[in-house]
XYZ file of C-alpha atoms in Angstrom:
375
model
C -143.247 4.614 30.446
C -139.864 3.374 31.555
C -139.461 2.185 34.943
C -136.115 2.804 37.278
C -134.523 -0.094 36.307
C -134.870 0.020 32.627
C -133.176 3.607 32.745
C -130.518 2.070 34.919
C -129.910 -0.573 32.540
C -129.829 1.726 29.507
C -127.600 4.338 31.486
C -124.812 1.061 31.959
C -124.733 0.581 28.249
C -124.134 3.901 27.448
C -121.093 3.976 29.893
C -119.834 0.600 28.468
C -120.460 2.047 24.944
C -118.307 5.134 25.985
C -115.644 2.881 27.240
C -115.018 0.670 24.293
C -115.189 3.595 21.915
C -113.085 5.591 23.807
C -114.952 8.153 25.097
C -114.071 11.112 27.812
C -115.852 11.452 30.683
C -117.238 15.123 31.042
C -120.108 16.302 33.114
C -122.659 15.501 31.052
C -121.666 11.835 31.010
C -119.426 10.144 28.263
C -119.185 12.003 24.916
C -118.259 9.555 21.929
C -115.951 11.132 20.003
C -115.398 10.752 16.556
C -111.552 9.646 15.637
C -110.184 11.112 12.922
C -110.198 8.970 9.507
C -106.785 6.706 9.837
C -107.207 4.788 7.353
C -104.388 3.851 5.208
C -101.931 6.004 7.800
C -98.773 4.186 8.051
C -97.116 3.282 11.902
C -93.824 1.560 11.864
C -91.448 0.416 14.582
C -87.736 0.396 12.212
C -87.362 2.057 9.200
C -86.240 0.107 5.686
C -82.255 1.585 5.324
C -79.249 0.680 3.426
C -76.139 0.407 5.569
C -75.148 3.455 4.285
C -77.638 5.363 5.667
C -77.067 3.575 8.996
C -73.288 5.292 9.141
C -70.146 3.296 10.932
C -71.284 3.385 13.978
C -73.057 0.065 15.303
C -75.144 1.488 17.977
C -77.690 3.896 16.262
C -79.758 6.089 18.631
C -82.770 6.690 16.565
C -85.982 9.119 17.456
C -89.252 8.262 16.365
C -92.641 9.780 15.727
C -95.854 8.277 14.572
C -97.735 9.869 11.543
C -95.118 12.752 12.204
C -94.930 13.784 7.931
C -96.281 13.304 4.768
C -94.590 10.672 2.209
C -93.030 12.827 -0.515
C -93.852 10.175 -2.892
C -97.931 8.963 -1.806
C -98.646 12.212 0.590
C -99.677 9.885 3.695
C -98.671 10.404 7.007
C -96.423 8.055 8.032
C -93.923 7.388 11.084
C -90.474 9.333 10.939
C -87.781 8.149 12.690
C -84.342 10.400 12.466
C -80.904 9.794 13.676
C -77.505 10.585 13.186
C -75.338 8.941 10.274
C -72.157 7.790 11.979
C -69.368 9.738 14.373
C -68.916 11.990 11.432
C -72.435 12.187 9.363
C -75.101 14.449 9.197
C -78.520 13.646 11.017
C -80.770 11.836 8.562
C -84.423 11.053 7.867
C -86.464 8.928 6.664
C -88.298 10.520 3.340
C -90.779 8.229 2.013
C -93.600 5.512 3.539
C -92.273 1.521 3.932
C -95.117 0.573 1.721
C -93.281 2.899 -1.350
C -89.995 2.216 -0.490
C -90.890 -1.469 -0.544
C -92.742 -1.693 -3.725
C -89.948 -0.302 -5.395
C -87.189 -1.938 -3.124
C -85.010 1.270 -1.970
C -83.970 2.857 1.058
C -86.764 5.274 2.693
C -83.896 8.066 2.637
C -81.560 7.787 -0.011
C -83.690 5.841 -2.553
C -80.845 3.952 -4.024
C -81.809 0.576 -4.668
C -81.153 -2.395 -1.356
C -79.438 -4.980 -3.361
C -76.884 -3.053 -5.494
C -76.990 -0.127 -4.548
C -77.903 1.536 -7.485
C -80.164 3.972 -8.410
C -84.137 2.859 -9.523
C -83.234 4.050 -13.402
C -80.291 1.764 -13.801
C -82.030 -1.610 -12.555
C -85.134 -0.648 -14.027
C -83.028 -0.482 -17.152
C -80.821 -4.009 -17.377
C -83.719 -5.896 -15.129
C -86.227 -4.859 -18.104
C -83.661 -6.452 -20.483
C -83.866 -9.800 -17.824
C -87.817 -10.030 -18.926
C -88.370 -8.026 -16.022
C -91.445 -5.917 -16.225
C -91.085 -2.041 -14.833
C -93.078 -1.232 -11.194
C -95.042 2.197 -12.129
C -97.177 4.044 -9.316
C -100.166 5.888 -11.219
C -99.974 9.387 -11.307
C -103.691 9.828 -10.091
C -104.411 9.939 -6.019
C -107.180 7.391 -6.531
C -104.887 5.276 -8.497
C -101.657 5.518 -6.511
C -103.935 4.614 -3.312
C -105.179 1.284 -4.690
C -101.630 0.363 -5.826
C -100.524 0.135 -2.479
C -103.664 -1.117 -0.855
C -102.942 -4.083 -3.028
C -99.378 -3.914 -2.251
C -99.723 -4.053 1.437
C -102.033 -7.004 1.004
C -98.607 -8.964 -0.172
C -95.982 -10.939 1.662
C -92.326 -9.549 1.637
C -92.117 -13.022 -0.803
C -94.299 -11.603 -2.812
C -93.116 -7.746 -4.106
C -92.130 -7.374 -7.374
C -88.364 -7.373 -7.280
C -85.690 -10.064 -6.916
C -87.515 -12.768 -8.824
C -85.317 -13.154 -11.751
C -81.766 -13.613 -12.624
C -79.381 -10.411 -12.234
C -77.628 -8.816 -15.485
C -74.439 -9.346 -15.876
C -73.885 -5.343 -15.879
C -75.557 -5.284 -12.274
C -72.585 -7.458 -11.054
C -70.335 -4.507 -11.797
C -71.828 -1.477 -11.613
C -73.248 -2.730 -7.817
C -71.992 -1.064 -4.749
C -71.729 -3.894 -2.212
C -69.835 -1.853 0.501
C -71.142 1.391 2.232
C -70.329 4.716 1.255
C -70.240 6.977 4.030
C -69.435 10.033 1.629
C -72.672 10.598 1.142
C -73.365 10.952 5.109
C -70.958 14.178 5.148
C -72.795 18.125 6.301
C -74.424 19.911 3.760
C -72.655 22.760 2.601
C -72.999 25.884 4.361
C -75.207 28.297 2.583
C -73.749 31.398 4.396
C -70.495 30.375 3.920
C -71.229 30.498 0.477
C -72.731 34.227 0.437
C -69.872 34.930 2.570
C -71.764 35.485 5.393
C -70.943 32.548 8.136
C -69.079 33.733 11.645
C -69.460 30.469 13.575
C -66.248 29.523 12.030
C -65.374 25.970 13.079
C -67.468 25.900 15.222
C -69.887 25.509 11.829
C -71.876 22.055 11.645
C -71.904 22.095 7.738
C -68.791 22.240 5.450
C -67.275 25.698 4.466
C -66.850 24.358 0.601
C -67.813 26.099 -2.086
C -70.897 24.092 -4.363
C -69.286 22.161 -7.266
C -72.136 22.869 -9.954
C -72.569 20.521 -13.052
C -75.374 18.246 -14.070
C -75.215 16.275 -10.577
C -76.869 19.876 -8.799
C -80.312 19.390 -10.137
C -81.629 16.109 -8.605
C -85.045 15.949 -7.995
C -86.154 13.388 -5.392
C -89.374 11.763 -7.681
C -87.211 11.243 -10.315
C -85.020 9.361 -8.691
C -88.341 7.256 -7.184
C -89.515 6.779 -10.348
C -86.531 6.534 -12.405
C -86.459 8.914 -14.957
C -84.501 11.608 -15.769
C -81.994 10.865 -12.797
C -78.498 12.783 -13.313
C -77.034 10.170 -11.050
C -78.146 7.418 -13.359
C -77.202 8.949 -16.573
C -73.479 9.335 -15.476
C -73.755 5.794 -14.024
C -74.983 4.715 -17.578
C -72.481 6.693 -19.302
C -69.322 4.853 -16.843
C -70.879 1.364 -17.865
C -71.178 1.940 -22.020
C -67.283 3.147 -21.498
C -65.317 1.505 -18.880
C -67.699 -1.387 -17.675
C -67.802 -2.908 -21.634
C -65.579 -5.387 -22.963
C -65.694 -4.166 -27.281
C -64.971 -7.182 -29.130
C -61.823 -6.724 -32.137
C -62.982 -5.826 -35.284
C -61.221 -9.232 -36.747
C -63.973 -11.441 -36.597
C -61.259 -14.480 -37.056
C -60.416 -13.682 -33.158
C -62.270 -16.294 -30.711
C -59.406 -16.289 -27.846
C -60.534 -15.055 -24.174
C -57.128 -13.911 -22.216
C -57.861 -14.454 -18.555
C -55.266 -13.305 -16.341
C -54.502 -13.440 -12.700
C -55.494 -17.033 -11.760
C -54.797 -18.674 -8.605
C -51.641 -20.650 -8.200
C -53.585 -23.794 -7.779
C -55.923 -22.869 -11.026
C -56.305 -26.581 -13.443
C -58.072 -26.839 -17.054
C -60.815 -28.146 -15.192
C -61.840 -24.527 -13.318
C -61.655 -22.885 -16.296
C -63.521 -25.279 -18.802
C -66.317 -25.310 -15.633
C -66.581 -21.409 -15.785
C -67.202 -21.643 -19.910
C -68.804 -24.684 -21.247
C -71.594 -23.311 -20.583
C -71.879 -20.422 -23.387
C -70.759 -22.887 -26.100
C -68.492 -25.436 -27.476
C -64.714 -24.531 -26.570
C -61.505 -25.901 -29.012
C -58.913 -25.585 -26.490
C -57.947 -23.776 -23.390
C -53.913 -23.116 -22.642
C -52.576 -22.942 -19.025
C -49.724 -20.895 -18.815
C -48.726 -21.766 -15.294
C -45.621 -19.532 -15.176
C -47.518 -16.474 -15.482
C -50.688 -17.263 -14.073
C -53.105 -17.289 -17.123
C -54.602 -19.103 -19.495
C -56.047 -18.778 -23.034
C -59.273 -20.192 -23.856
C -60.451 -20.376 -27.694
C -63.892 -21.096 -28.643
C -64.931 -22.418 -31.865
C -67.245 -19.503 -33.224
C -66.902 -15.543 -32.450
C -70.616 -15.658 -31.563
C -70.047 -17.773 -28.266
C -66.503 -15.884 -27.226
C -69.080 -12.853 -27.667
C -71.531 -14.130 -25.598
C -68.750 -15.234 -22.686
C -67.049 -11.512 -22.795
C -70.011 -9.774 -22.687
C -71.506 -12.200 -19.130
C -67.988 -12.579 -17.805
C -66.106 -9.648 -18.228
C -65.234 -7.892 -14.393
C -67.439 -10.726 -12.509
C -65.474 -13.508 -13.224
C -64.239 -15.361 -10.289
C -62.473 -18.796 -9.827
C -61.617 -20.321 -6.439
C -63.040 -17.130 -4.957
C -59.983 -14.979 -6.870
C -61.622 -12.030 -9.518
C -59.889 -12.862 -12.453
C -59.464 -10.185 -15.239
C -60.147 -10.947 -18.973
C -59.314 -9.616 -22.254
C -59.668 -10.278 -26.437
C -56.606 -12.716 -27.268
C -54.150 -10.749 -30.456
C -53.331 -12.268 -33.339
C -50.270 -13.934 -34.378
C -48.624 -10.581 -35.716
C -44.979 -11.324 -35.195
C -45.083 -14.759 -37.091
C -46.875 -13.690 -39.836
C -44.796 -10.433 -40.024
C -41.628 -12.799 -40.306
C -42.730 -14.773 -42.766
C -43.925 -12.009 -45.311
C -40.153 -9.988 -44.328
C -38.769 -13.303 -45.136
C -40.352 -13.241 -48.379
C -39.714 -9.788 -49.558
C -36.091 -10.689 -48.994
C -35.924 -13.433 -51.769
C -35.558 -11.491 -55.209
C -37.774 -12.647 -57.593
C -35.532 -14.541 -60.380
C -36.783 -13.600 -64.036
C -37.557 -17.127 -66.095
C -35.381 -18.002 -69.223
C -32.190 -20.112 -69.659
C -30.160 -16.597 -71.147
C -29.739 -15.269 -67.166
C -27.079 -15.930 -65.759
C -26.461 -13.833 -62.141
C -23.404 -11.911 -61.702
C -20.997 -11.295 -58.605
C -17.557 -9.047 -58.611
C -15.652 -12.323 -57.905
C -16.481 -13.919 -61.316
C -14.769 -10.462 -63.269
C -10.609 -11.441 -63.013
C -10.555 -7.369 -63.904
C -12.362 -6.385 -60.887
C -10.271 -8.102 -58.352
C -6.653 -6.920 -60.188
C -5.952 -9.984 -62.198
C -5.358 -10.475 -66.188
C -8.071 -12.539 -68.318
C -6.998 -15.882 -68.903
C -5.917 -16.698 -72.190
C -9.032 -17.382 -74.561
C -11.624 -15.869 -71.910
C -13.687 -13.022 -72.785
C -13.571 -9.888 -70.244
C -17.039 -9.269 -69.085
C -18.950 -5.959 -70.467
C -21.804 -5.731 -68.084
């Protein structure tokens, strides 16, 4: 049997117990209660945002709630933080976990990529083309869990992106300054049906919806970058306007560049080049600001365009660049030049004739012993 003090004793470890556990103090002594399961639940103190999604204005009130919504993307709770997207934008949230939005390096409410602000379809696409391997989530619960256990378990110095060189078509098609169009009200769906009375005193815009192929955007395919509208018209602007075609005379190997500095020498130029290949000459052209730079095979002018073209910048001035023409003019002179030469039929019997040489034509009598010309 148990004496006083032994009950005592096992009385104060039951109260510590309750303590460190926890546990409410009701009147049948402390009750150790059972926390839900947290594990893998996600509690942040700033969201990961593009400055677009920050809006103009520098000081950013911002309300936050711990495990306040499922991610749309691994459907665990994490901490939602909402706040208004400049003097003029719409109040935004955040969509999506930090541990998804960091393994594939967007914004947890827009989803556009941080570093060009592109969509995940169109650097997934040129970064491949770097020797860049894809970053897939499995579609299985099981599978999509362990991915980011062992994503968590990684330094920022560690995740998958920024690790090699950026494509040449990245350079141009990136958005390095914000675009606060995208902060703007929704559209007013009872404006729409005709059916708003608020006027302007209406928070969303009284516009009717554009339609077209840019109404149907799903938010996981933008994540996972496929079948993204946005990306496809992106795509289709970089194979048309953001693509320097080479001439179809393969005899051309002359780069134009136009619009250099004032202070621009052979040197900048030949520094910005050697690089792709061996180069026969480069021509300043002070007067006008350019220069013409000739390489000695089409292959490395090719190469140049195609890394160059829309990026190019020397002594921190973009500099534009075109295919050099060829020499139309002189060799257009030299074949008129030759068409105007009559061919002169061989044989000793020709003899040319001109009105001046017939006495009859100009109003004068043969001389004596002369024959009159017949022709």
């Amino acid at each position: 049997s148990e004496g006083p003090r032994s009950r005592r004793t096992h009385a104060r470890r039951i109260r510590t117990r309750g303590r460190e556990c926890g546990g409410a103090m009701t009147e049948r002594g402390y009750r150790i209660a059972a926390d839900v399961n947290k594990e893998g639940w996600e509690k942040a103190s700033f969201p990961v945002l593009c400055e677009t999604c920050l809006g103009d204005n520098p000081y950013v009130r911002m309300q936050k709630e711990d495990y306040g919504v499922e991610c749309k993307i691994c459907v665990r709770p994490f901490t939602i933080f909402r706040w208004k997207a400049g003097t003029m934008g719409r109040y935004k949230a955040t969509i999506i976990c930090q541990s998804c939005a960091k393994m594939k390096n967007v914004c947890q409410t827009c989803l556009f990529d941080l570093e060009y602000g592109l969509p995940v379809q169109v650097r997934d696409k040129f970064l491949e083309e770097q020797g860049q391997s894809k970053i897939a989530i499995p579609a299985s619960r099981i599978g999509r869990d362990y991915t980011l256990q062992e994503m968590q378990k990684k330094d920022d110095n560690e995740l998958p992106y920024g690790k090699t060189a950026a494509h040449p078509m990245l350079k141009r098609l990136a958005r390095m300054t914000p675009y606060y169009k995208r902060n703007e009200a929704r559209i007013c769906t009872f404006y729409v049906k005709g059916a708003c009375n608020r006027g302007q005193d209406c928070p969303f815009r009284h516009e009717l919806p554009e339609g077209g192929e840019l109404a149907n955007q799903k938010l996981r395919d933008r994540f996972h970058g496929e079948n993204d509208p946005v990306a496809a018209k992106i795509l289709r602007r970089a194979e048309e306007d953001m693509t320097l075609r080479p001439p179809e005379d393969r005899a051309i190997t002359t780069l134009y560049l136009g619009g250099l500095p004032p202070a621009c020498k052979e040197k900048d130029v030949k520094n910005e080049f050697y690089v792709f290949g061996e180069i026969r000459s480069i021509k300043m052209v002070p007067k006008q600001n350019c220069a013409f730079v000739t390489f000695m095979t089409r292959e490395v002018a090719e190469e140049a365009a195609s890394k160059l073209y829309r990026i190019l910048k020397i002594g921190d001035k973009k500099v534009s660049m075109m295919w050099g023409r060829p020499q139309e003019k002189a060799a257009g002179a030299a074949s008129s030049s030759d068409a105007a030469t009559p061919e002169v039929p061989t044989g000793s019997t020709y003899m040319p004739y001109y009105p001046s040489m017939d006495p009859m034509a100009q109003g004068n009598c043969p001389l004596e012993g002369e024959m009159v010309d017949q022709r």
